[in-house]
Amino acid sequence: MVASGTFGYAREMAGLVDLARLGAILPKTITLMPRPGNPPPRTVETTGGMLNSIGVDNDGIEAFIGRQLPYLAGLPTAIVVSIAGKSLDEFVELAARLEDAPGVAALELNVSCPNVSGGVDFGIDPGACEKVVSGVRKRSSLPILAKLTPNVTDVTVIARAAEAGGADAISLINTCLGMAVDWRRRRPRLGAGMGGLSGPAIKPIALRAVYQAAQAVELPLVGIGGIASIDDVMEFLVAGATAVQIGTANFYRPTVSIEILDALPDALAQLGATRVADVVGTLEFEQQAAGSRQ
Ligand SMILES: Cc1cc2nc3c(=O)[nH]c(=O)nc-3n(C[C@H](O)[C@H](O)[C@H](O)COP(=O)(O)O)c2cc1C
């Protein structure tokens, strides 16, 4: 799948990527009302990654259903709509609006965006997370993915809460809260001051989060974070992810997901496997090293 916020509404990518080969497209997160987003600059390159503080700039659910969804629904792949509310009621309202909209395969609840004040609270408080998932669960017949933030002390607590709320799968991770400073000007490099770190720099954090969640919940996991090659994908699968999303890499190599798909059968064969399911969560520890981290 291609990750929310990194593939636009697919129009720009349609000429570059054979969309029929993707598992799903996740358009940019949609909110109830239009949001202008954060002040510029909104992106800055960092070592091994990038910081963004887009601020969920979007035209709101009305415009999404009217203008983007008809196009997306006609594409030859599944559309998983990412939604974010400032309150439980907003999440439920968004789910209600999408319930009868044609062409939506599933909902991803963005309870993890570091750029929306209020939004992130659902991803750091297990009680709030469970309530939001169960609230949407009651209102929606669509499969629900809960997208978690790594910006917590223990991601397994939140993963269990999402499971208890009735999520069908867990996506992790969203970006890691970070900052870049222009010391000569004594200014933050992002207009909003802080933003979300993504790209290869966060892959070890994401792998760790996926591995931990895999030990804590029964739900399928969607691994996200720094994936840019077939090796990255295989690492996530072995660590416990059932599927993956590719984000930042789309910006600098739009065809990356297709290149990875081309390389998948051979990588599976190297482990004596023919199906992704054969390798999911097959990570093994040396007996002695199991408890040691250094
Ligand atoms: C510019 C930018 C915008 C993003 N917007 C969203 C968003 O709207 N909703 C969301 O759930 N994640 C958003 N993300 C996070 C990505 O979907 C993904 O979780 C994260 O970037 C980690 O994956 P990556 O390292 O492959 O990019 C955004 C990421 C970037 C770089």
mmCIF file of C-alpha atoms and ligand atoms in Angstrom:
data_model
loop_
_atom_site.group_PDB
_atom_site.id
_atom_site.type_symbol
_atom_site.label_atom_id
_atom_site.label_comp_id
_atom_site.label_asym_id
_atom_site.label_seq_id
_atom_site.Cartn_x
_atom_site.Cartn_y
_atom_site.Cartn_z
ATOM 1 C CA MET A 1 0.000 0.000 0.000
ATOM 2 C CA VAL A 2 1.050 3.603 -0.357
ATOM 3 C CA ALA A 3 0.886 5.637 2.838
ATOM 4 C CA SER A 4 -1.448 8.519 3.585
ATOM 5 C CA GLY A 5 -0.089 11.951 2.748
ATOM 6 C CA THR A 6 2.605 10.673 0.421
ATOM 7 C CA PHE A 7 0.656 9.802 -2.720
ATOM 8 C CA GLY A 8 -1.649 12.827 -3.014
ATOM 9 C CA TYR A 9 -5.065 11.812 -4.309
ATOM 10 C CA ALA A 10 -3.274 9.547 -6.810
ATOM 11 C CA ARG A 11 -3.870 11.779 -9.846
ATOM 12 C CA GLU A 12 -0.241 12.864 -10.125
ATOM 13 C CA MET A 13 0.972 9.277 -9.719
ATOM 14 C CA ALA A 14 -1.427 7.553 -12.119
ATOM 15 C CA GLY A 15 0.839 8.079 -15.123
ATOM 16 C CA LEU A 16 3.922 6.794 -13.294
ATOM 17 C CA VAL A 17 2.686 3.821 -11.308
ATOM 18 C CA ASP A 18 0.671 0.779 -12.421
ATOM 19 C CA LEU A 19 -1.957 1.339 -9.748
ATOM 20 C CA ALA A 20 -3.570 -2.057 -10.364
ATOM 21 C CA ARG A 21 -0.562 -3.687 -8.750
ATOM 22 C CA LEU A 22 -0.903 -1.841 -5.449
ATOM 23 C CA GLY A 23 -2.756 -3.424 -2.561
ATOM 24 C CA ALA A 24 -4.376 -0.097 -1.756
ATOM 25 C CA ILE A 25 -3.986 3.648 -1.966
ATOM 26 C CA LEU A 26 -4.399 5.720 1.186
ATOM 27 C CA PRO A 27 -5.236 9.292 0.237
ATOM 28 C CA LYS A 28 -4.208 12.190 2.473
ATOM 29 C CA THR A 29 -6.066 12.226 5.809
ATOM 30 C CA ILE A 30 -9.482 13.871 5.629
ATOM 31 C CA THR A 31 -11.050 15.951 8.387
ATOM 32 C CA LEU A 32 -14.655 17.036 8.849
ATOM 33 C CA MET A 33 -14.041 20.679 7.972
ATOM 34 C CA PRO A 34 -11.448 22.039 5.531
ATOM 35 C CA ARG A 35 -8.058 22.759 7.129
ATOM 36 C CA PRO A 36 -5.559 25.250 5.745
ATOM 37 C CA GLY A 37 -2.634 23.421 7.392
ATOM 38 C CA ASN A 38 0.411 24.910 9.055
ATOM 39 C CA PRO A 39 2.497 27.943 8.088
ATOM 40 C CA PRO A 40 5.433 27.342 5.702
ATOM 41 C CA PRO A 41 8.075 26.017 5.513
ATOM 42 C CA ARG A 42 6.293 22.704 5.960
ATOM 43 C CA THR A 43 9.029 20.284 4.971
ATOM 44 C CA VAL A 44 12.754 20.103 5.569
ATOM 45 C CA GLU A 45 15.262 17.415 4.660
ATOM 46 C CA THR A 46 17.191 15.842 7.512
ATOM 47 C CA THR A 47 19.834 13.113 7.719
ATOM 48 C CA GLY A 48 18.257 9.950 6.380
ATOM 49 C CA GLY A 49 14.790 11.421 6.293
ATOM 50 C CA MET A 50 12.571 14.470 6.269
ATOM 51 C CA LEU A 51 10.506 16.469 8.690
ATOM 52 C CA ASN A 52 7.034 17.649 7.777
ATOM 53 C CA SER A 53 4.507 19.827 9.494
ATOM 54 C CA ILE A 54 1.795 19.869 6.822
ATOM 55 C CA GLY A 55 -0.926 20.072 9.457
ATOM 56 C CA VAL A 56 -3.453 17.883 7.620
ATOM 57 C CA ASP A 57 -4.090 20.499 4.957
ATOM 58 C CA ASN A 58 -7.238 19.195 3.239
ATOM 59 C CA ASP A 59 -10.541 20.404 1.817
ATOM 60 C CA GLY A 60 -12.762 18.497 4.240
ATOM 61 C CA ILE A 61 -14.988 15.443 3.867
ATOM 62 C CA GLU A 62 -17.625 17.163 1.704
ATOM 63 C CA ALA A 63 -15.107 18.099 -0.977
ATOM 64 C CA PHE A 64 -13.374 14.720 -0.693
ATOM 65 C CA ILE A 65 -16.574 12.803 -1.351
ATOM 66 C CA GLY A 66 -17.650 15.197 -4.101
ATOM 67 C CA ARG A 67 -14.378 15.784 -5.925
ATOM 68 C CA GLN A 68 -11.742 13.156 -5.051
ATOM 69 C CA LEU A 69 -13.607 9.957 -4.253
ATOM 70 C CA PRO A 70 -15.348 9.558 -7.651
ATOM 71 C CA TYR A 71 -11.907 9.552 -9.304
ATOM 72 C CA LEU A 72 -10.305 7.326 -6.655
ATOM 73 C CA ALA A 73 -13.204 4.858 -6.734
ATOM 74 C CA GLY A 74 -12.611 4.336 -10.446
ATOM 75 C CA LEU A 75 -8.983 3.295 -9.955
ATOM 76 C CA PRO A 76 -8.097 -0.391 -10.251
ATOM 77 C CA THR A 77 -7.086 -0.790 -6.592
ATOM 78 C CA ALA A 78 -8.628 -0.538 -3.138
ATOM 79 C CA ILE A 79 -9.050 2.871 -1.522
ATOM 80 C CA VAL A 80 -8.513 3.031 2.231
ATOM 81 C CA VAL A 81 -9.693 6.415 3.472
ATOM 82 C CA SER A 82 -7.690 7.972 6.286
ATOM 83 C CA ILE A 83 -9.749 10.106 8.651
ATOM 84 C CA ALA A 84 -8.925 12.294 11.650
ATOM 85 C CA GLY A 85 -11.286 14.014 14.051
ATOM 86 C CA LYS A 86 -10.658 16.491 16.830
ATOM 87 C CA SER A 87 -13.232 14.666 18.939
ATOM 88 C CA LEU A 88 -14.863 11.249 19.137
ATOM 89 C CA ASP A 89 -17.991 12.751 17.572
ATOM 90 C CA GLU A 90 -15.996 14.015 14.609
ATOM 91 C CA PHE A 91 -14.469 10.589 13.986
ATOM 92 C CA VAL A 92 -17.937 9.001 14.129
ATOM 93 C CA GLU A 93 -19.387 11.675 11.837
ATOM 94 C CA LEU A 94 -16.612 11.113 9.304
ATOM 95 C CA ALA A 95 -17.240 7.358 9.396
ATOM 96 C CA ALA A 96 -20.962 7.959 8.937
ATOM 97 C CA ARG A 97 -20.382 10.145 5.868
ATOM 98 C CA LEU A 98 -18.188 7.477 4.307
ATOM 99 C CA GLU A 99 -20.469 4.565 5.144
ATOM 100 C CA ASP A 100 -22.504 4.808 1.966
ATOM 101 C CA ALA A 101 -19.908 6.483 -0.216
ATOM 102 C CA PRO A 102 -19.091 4.133 -3.091
ATOM 103 C CA GLY A 103 -15.543 2.876 -3.521
ATOM 104 C CA VAL A 104 -14.261 2.913 0.067
ATOM 105 C CA ALA A 105 -12.634 -0.416 0.988
ATOM 106 C CA ALA A 106 -11.701 0.443 4.582
ATOM 107 C CA LEU A 107 -11.094 3.284 7.016
ATOM 108 C CA GLU A 108 -7.752 4.110 8.582
ATOM 109 C CA LEU A 109 -8.179 6.103 11.775
ATOM 110 C CA ASN A 110 -5.351 8.590 12.010
ATOM 111 C CA VAL A 111 -5.059 8.808 15.782
ATOM 112 C CA SER A 112 -1.397 9.601 15.407
ATOM 113 C CA CYS A 113 -0.786 12.818 13.527
ATOM 114 C CA PRO A 114 1.769 14.963 15.334
ATOM 115 C CA ASN A 115 0.636 18.046 13.441
ATOM 116 C CA VAL A 116 -2.944 18.368 14.644
ATOM 117 C CA SER A 117 -3.531 19.520 18.138
ATOM 118 C CA GLY A 118 -6.197 17.293 19.677
ATOM 119 C CA GLY A 119 -5.805 14.546 17.078
ATOM 120 C CA VAL A 120 -2.779 12.974 18.659
ATOM 121 C CA ASP A 121 -4.431 12.615 22.069
ATOM 122 C CA PHE A 122 -6.378 9.586 20.873
ATOM 123 C CA GLY A 123 -3.137 7.879 20.009
ATOM 124 C CA ILE A 124 -1.365 8.439 23.305
ATOM 125 C CA ASP A 125 -4.185 7.680 25.732
ATOM 126 C CA PRO A 126 -5.332 4.041 25.659
ATOM 127 C CA GLY A 127 -8.812 4.855 26.984
ATOM 128 C CA ALA A 128 -9.381 7.523 24.345
ATOM 129 C CA CYS A 129 -8.004 5.274 21.617
ATOM 130 C CA GLU A 130 -10.337 2.423 22.530
ATOM 131 C CA LYS A 131 -13.324 4.796 22.631
ATOM 132 C CA VAL A 132 -12.590 6.254 19.218
ATOM 133 C CA VAL A 133 -12.153 2.839 17.616
ATOM 134 C CA SER A 134 -15.266 1.394 19.247
ATOM 135 C CA GLY A 135 -17.249 4.543 18.410
ATOM 136 C CA VAL A 136 -16.360 4.214 14.735
ATOM 137 C CA ARG A 137 -16.855 0.435 14.926
ATOM 138 C CA LYS A 138 -20.481 0.944 15.993
ATOM 139 C CA ARG A 139 -21.183 3.372 13.165
ATOM 140 C CA SER A 140 -19.282 1.721 10.318
ATOM 141 C CA SER A 141 -19.476 -1.633 8.586
ATOM 142 C CA LEU A 142 -16.109 -1.041 6.887
ATOM 143 C CA PRO A 143 -12.894 -2.692 8.042
ATOM 144 C CA ILE A 144 -11.052 -0.386 10.450
ATOM 145 C CA LEU A 145 -7.302 0.150 10.632
ATOM 146 C CA ALA A 146 -6.028 2.125 13.613
ATOM 147 C CA LYS A 147 -2.850 4.035 12.756
ATOM 148 C CA LEU A 148 -0.628 4.472 15.788
ATOM 149 C CA THR A 149 2.025 6.955 16.737
ATOM 150 C CA PRO A 150 5.504 5.957 17.909
ATOM 151 C CA ASN A 151 5.510 9.005 20.208
ATOM 152 C CA VAL A 152 4.453 7.023 23.270
ATOM 153 C CA THR A 153 6.278 5.259 26.063
ATOM 154 C CA ASP A 154 4.773 1.842 25.284
ATOM 155 C CA VAL A 155 3.123 1.241 21.925
ATOM 156 C CA THR A 156 1.736 -2.126 23.045
ATOM 157 C CA VAL A 157 -0.636 -0.409 25.475
ATOM 158 C CA ILE A 158 -2.180 1.583 22.629
ATOM 159 C CA ALA A 159 -2.200 -1.419 20.291
ATOM 160 C CA ARG A 160 -4.144 -3.437 22.855
ATOM 161 C CA ALA A 161 -6.579 -0.556 23.275
ATOM 162 C CA ALA A 162 -7.190 -0.432 19.518
ATOM 163 C CA GLU A 163 -7.761 -4.181 19.525
ATOM 164 C CA ALA A 164 -10.178 -3.930 22.449
ATOM 165 C CA GLY A 165 -12.061 -1.184 20.593
ATOM 166 C CA GLY A 166 -12.691 -3.522 17.661
ATOM 167 C CA ALA A 167 -10.058 -2.555 15.103
ATOM 168 C CA ASP A 168 -9.489 -5.055 12.285
ATOM 169 C CA ALA A 169 -5.825 -4.151 11.850
ATOM 170 C CA ILE A 170 -3.195 -1.811 13.215
ATOM 171 C CA SER A 171 -0.988 0.408 11.078
ATOM 172 C CA LEU A 172 2.244 1.590 12.606
ATOM 173 C CA ILE A 173 4.030 3.904 12.640
ATOM 174 C CA ASN A 174 3.114 7.483 11.863
ATOM 175 C CA THR A 175 5.957 9.997 11.980
ATOM 176 C CA CYS A 176 8.240 10.582 14.973
ATOM 177 C CA LEU A 177 7.956 14.026 16.492
ATOM 178 C CA GLY A 178 11.106 15.965 15.718
ATOM 179 C CA MET A 179 12.670 19.352 15.118
ATOM 180 C CA ALA A 180 15.306 21.036 12.971
ATOM 181 C CA VAL A 181 17.062 24.250 13.958
ATOM 182 C CA ASP A 182 18.803 26.930 11.911
ATOM 183 C CA TRP A 183 21.190 28.051 14.632
ATOM 184 C CA ARG A 184 22.564 31.021 12.702
ATOM 185 C CA ARG A 185 19.139 32.561 12.500
ATOM 186 C CA ARG A 186 18.115 31.055 15.838
ATOM 187 C CA ARG A 187 14.945 29.806 14.177
ATOM 188 C CA PRO A 188 13.262 26.433 13.781
ATOM 189 C CA ARG A 189 13.448 25.283 10.168
ATOM 190 C CA LEU A 190 9.746 24.385 10.121
ATOM 191 C CA GLY A 191 7.186 27.159 10.332
ATOM 192 C CA ALA A 192 5.306 25.196 12.979
ATOM 193 C CA GLY A 193 8.499 24.603 14.991
ATOM 194 C CA MET A 194 8.106 20.857 15.336
ATOM 195 C CA GLY A 195 7.080 18.217 12.829
ATOM 196 C CA GLY A 196 7.049 14.547 11.953
ATOM 197 C CA LEU A 197 10.221 12.705 11.016
ATOM 198 C CA SER A 198 9.861 10.078 8.271
ATOM 199 C CA GLY A 199 12.047 8.130 5.868
ATOM 200 C CA PRO A 200 14.919 5.667 6.372
ATOM 201 C CA ALA A 201 15.942 7.355 9.650
ATOM 202 C CA ILE A 202 12.835 6.003 11.407
ATOM 203 C CA LYS A 203 12.916 2.424 10.097
ATOM 204 C CA PRO A 204 14.525 0.920 13.218
ATOM 205 C CA ILE A 205 11.918 2.616 15.399
ATOM 206 C CA ALA A 206 9.120 1.323 13.180
ATOM 207 C CA LEU A 207 10.523 -2.208 13.135
ATOM 208 C CA ARG A 208 10.761 -2.178 16.896
ATOM 209 C CA ALA A 209 7.170 -0.943 17.219
ATOM 210 C CA VAL A 210 5.870 -3.601 14.805
ATOM 211 C CA TYR A 211 7.765 -6.319 16.616
ATOM 212 C CA GLN A 212 6.447 -5.180 19.998
ATOM 213 C CA ALA A 213 2.870 -4.919 18.735
ATOM 214 C CA ALA A 214 3.130 -8.377 17.179
ATOM 215 C CA GLN A 215 3.864 -9.785 20.625
ATOM 216 C CA ALA A 216 0.952 -7.901 22.179
ATOM 217 C CA VAL A 217 -2.041 -8.295 19.836
ATOM 218 C CA GLU A 218 -3.614 -10.864 17.540
ATOM 219 C CA LEU A 219 -4.574 -8.343 14.863
ATOM 220 C CA PRO A 220 -2.796 -8.104 11.516
ATOM 221 C CA LEU A 221 -0.215 -5.320 11.469
ATOM 222 C CA VAL A 222 0.596 -2.937 8.656
ATOM 223 C CA GLY A 223 4.253 -1.919 8.898
ATOM 224 C CA ILE A 224 5.142 1.661 7.957
ATOM 225 C CA GLY A 225 8.315 3.683 8.367
ATOM 226 C CA GLY A 226 11.331 4.163 6.176
ATOM 227 C CA ILE A 227 10.509 1.456 3.664
ATOM 228 C CA ALA A 228 12.394 2.051 0.425
ATOM 229 C CA SER A 229 13.521 -1.399 -0.747
ATOM 230 C CA ILE A 230 12.581 -5.064 -0.838
ATOM 231 C CA ASP A 231 14.991 -5.708 2.041
ATOM 232 C CA ASP A 232 13.091 -3.179 4.145
ATOM 233 C CA VAL A 233 9.806 -4.896 3.333
ATOM 234 C CA MET A 234 11.143 -8.335 4.200
ATOM 235 C CA GLU A 235 12.431 -7.025 7.534
ATOM 236 C CA PHE A 236 8.949 -5.757 8.416
ATOM 237 C CA LEU A 237 7.276 -9.022 7.378
ATOM 238 C CA VAL A 238 9.664 -11.156 9.394
ATOM 239 C CA ALA A 239 9.251 -8.802 12.381
ATOM 240 C CA GLY A 240 5.487 -9.372 12.306
ATOM 241 C CA ALA A 241 3.830 -7.139 9.702
ATOM 242 C CA THR A 242 1.259 -8.738 7.396
ATOM 243 C CA ALA A 243 1.386 -5.853 4.954
ATOM 244 C CA VAL A 244 3.323 -2.624 4.514
ATOM 245 C CA GLN A 245 2.808 0.949 3.433
ATOM 246 C CA ILE A 246 5.405 2.990 1.606
ATOM 247 C CA GLY A 247 5.525 6.687 2.374
ATOM 248 C CA THR A 248 8.404 9.135 1.951
ATOM 249 C CA ALA A 249 10.138 6.987 -0.681
ATOM 250 C CA ASN A 250 7.261 7.799 -3.071
ATOM 251 C CA PHE A 251 8.454 11.411 -3.141
ATOM 252 C CA TYR A 252 11.925 10.672 -4.466
ATOM 253 C CA ARG A 253 11.171 7.414 -6.331
ATOM 254 C CA PRO A 254 7.513 7.289 -7.354
ATOM 255 C CA THR A 255 7.918 3.799 -8.843
ATOM 256 C CA VAL A 256 9.416 2.345 -5.646
ATOM 257 C CA SER A 257 6.365 0.252 -4.764
ATOM 258 C CA ILE A 258 6.358 -1.423 -8.182
ATOM 259 C CA GLU A 259 10.094 -2.123 -7.996
ATOM 260 C CA ILE A 260 9.530 -3.735 -4.595
ATOM 261 C CA LEU A 261 6.628 -5.830 -5.890
ATOM 262 C CA ASP A 262 8.816 -7.046 -8.755
ATOM 263 C CA ALA A 263 11.473 -8.141 -6.266
ATOM 264 C CA LEU A 264 9.078 -9.804 -3.798
ATOM 265 C CA PRO A 265 8.820 -13.350 -5.251
ATOM 266 C CA ASP A 266 12.598 -13.740 -5.334
ATOM 267 C CA ALA A 267 13.012 -12.439 -1.775
ATOM 268 C CA LEU A 268 10.321 -14.834 -0.512
ATOM 269 C CA ALA A 269 12.017 -17.683 -2.390
ATOM 270 C CA GLN A 270 15.255 -16.920 -0.528
ATOM 271 C CA LEU A 271 13.398 -17.965 2.630
ATOM 272 C CA GLY A 272 11.865 -20.961 0.899
ATOM 273 C CA ALA A 273 8.491 -19.211 0.814
ATOM 274 C CA THR A 274 6.003 -18.534 -1.958
ATOM 275 C CA ARG A 275 3.490 -16.430 -0.045
ATOM 276 C CA VAL A 276 3.913 -13.394 2.197
ATOM 277 C CA ALA A 277 1.938 -15.210 4.893
ATOM 278 C CA ASP A 278 4.696 -17.854 5.087
ATOM 279 C CA VAL A 279 7.237 -15.373 6.455
ATOM 280 C CA VAL A 280 5.098 -13.056 8.626
ATOM 281 C CA GLY A 281 6.336 -12.958 12.218
ATOM 282 C CA THR A 282 8.975 -15.631 11.707
ATOM 283 C CA LEU A 283 11.714 -13.692 13.514
ATOM 284 C CA GLU A 284 13.856 -15.944 15.675
ATOM 285 C CA PHE A 285 16.169 -15.026 18.512
ATOM 286 C CA GLU A 286 19.337 -16.830 19.429
ATOM 287 C CA GLN A 287 18.540 -18.489 22.756
ATOM 288 C CA GLN A 288 21.144 -16.533 24.705
ATOM 289 C CA ALA A 289 20.537 -13.147 23.133
ATOM 290 C CA ALA A 290 16.748 -13.128 23.519
ATOM 291 C CA GLY A 291 16.640 -10.801 26.499
ATOM 292 C CA SER A 292 19.699 -8.723 25.769
ATOM 293 C CA ARG A 293 19.575 -5.403 23.933
ATOM 294 C CA GLN A 294 23.215 -4.458 23.805
HETATM 295 C C1 LIG B 1 4.608 14.930 3.805
HETATM 296 C C2 LIG B 1 3.947 13.876 4.632
HETATM 297 C C3 LIG B 1 2.581 13.950 4.891
HETATM 298 C C4 LIG B 1 1.945 12.974 5.647
HETATM 299 N N1 LIG B 1 0.604 13.062 5.856
HETATM 300 C C5 LIG B 1 -0.033 12.073 6.552
HETATM 301 C C6 LIG B 1 -1.434 12.094 6.717
HETATM 302 O O1 LIG B 1 -2.144 12.973 6.234
HETATM 303 N N2 LIG B 1 -2.007 11.088 7.427
HETATM 304 C C7 LIG B 1 -1.276 10.056 7.980
HETATM 305 O O2 LIG B 1 -1.852 9.155 8.601
HETATM 306 N N3 LIG B 1 0.066 10.014 7.814
HETATM 307 C C8 LIG B 1 0.683 10.988 7.117
HETATM 308 N N4 LIG B 1 2.043 10.926 6.952
HETATM 309 C C9 LIG B 1 2.794 9.811 7.556
HETATM 310 C C10 LIG B 1 3.015 8.668 6.585
HETATM 311 O O3 LIG B 1 1.801 8.115 6.127
HETATM 312 C C11 LIG B 1 3.867 7.558 7.253
HETATM 313 O O4 LIG B 1 3.165 7.026 8.345
HETATM 314 C C12 LIG B 1 5.215 8.085 7.746
HETATM 315 O O5 LIG B 1 5.727 9.050 6.867
HETATM 316 C C13 LIG B 1 6.240 6.976 7.947
HETATM 317 O O6 LIG B 1 6.475 6.260 6.745
HETATM 318 P P1 LIG B 1 7.686 6.630 5.731
HETATM 319 O O7 LIG B 1 8.926 6.686 6.552
HETATM 320 O O8 LIG B 1 7.676 5.537 4.716
HETATM 321 O O9 LIG B 1 7.351 7.964 5.152
HETATM 322 C C14 LIG B 1 2.701 11.899 6.177
HETATM 323 C C15 LIG B 1 4.058 11.809 5.918
HETATM 324 C C16 LIG B 1 4.698 12.766 5.147
HETATM 325 C C17 LIG B 1 6.178 12.644 4.875
#
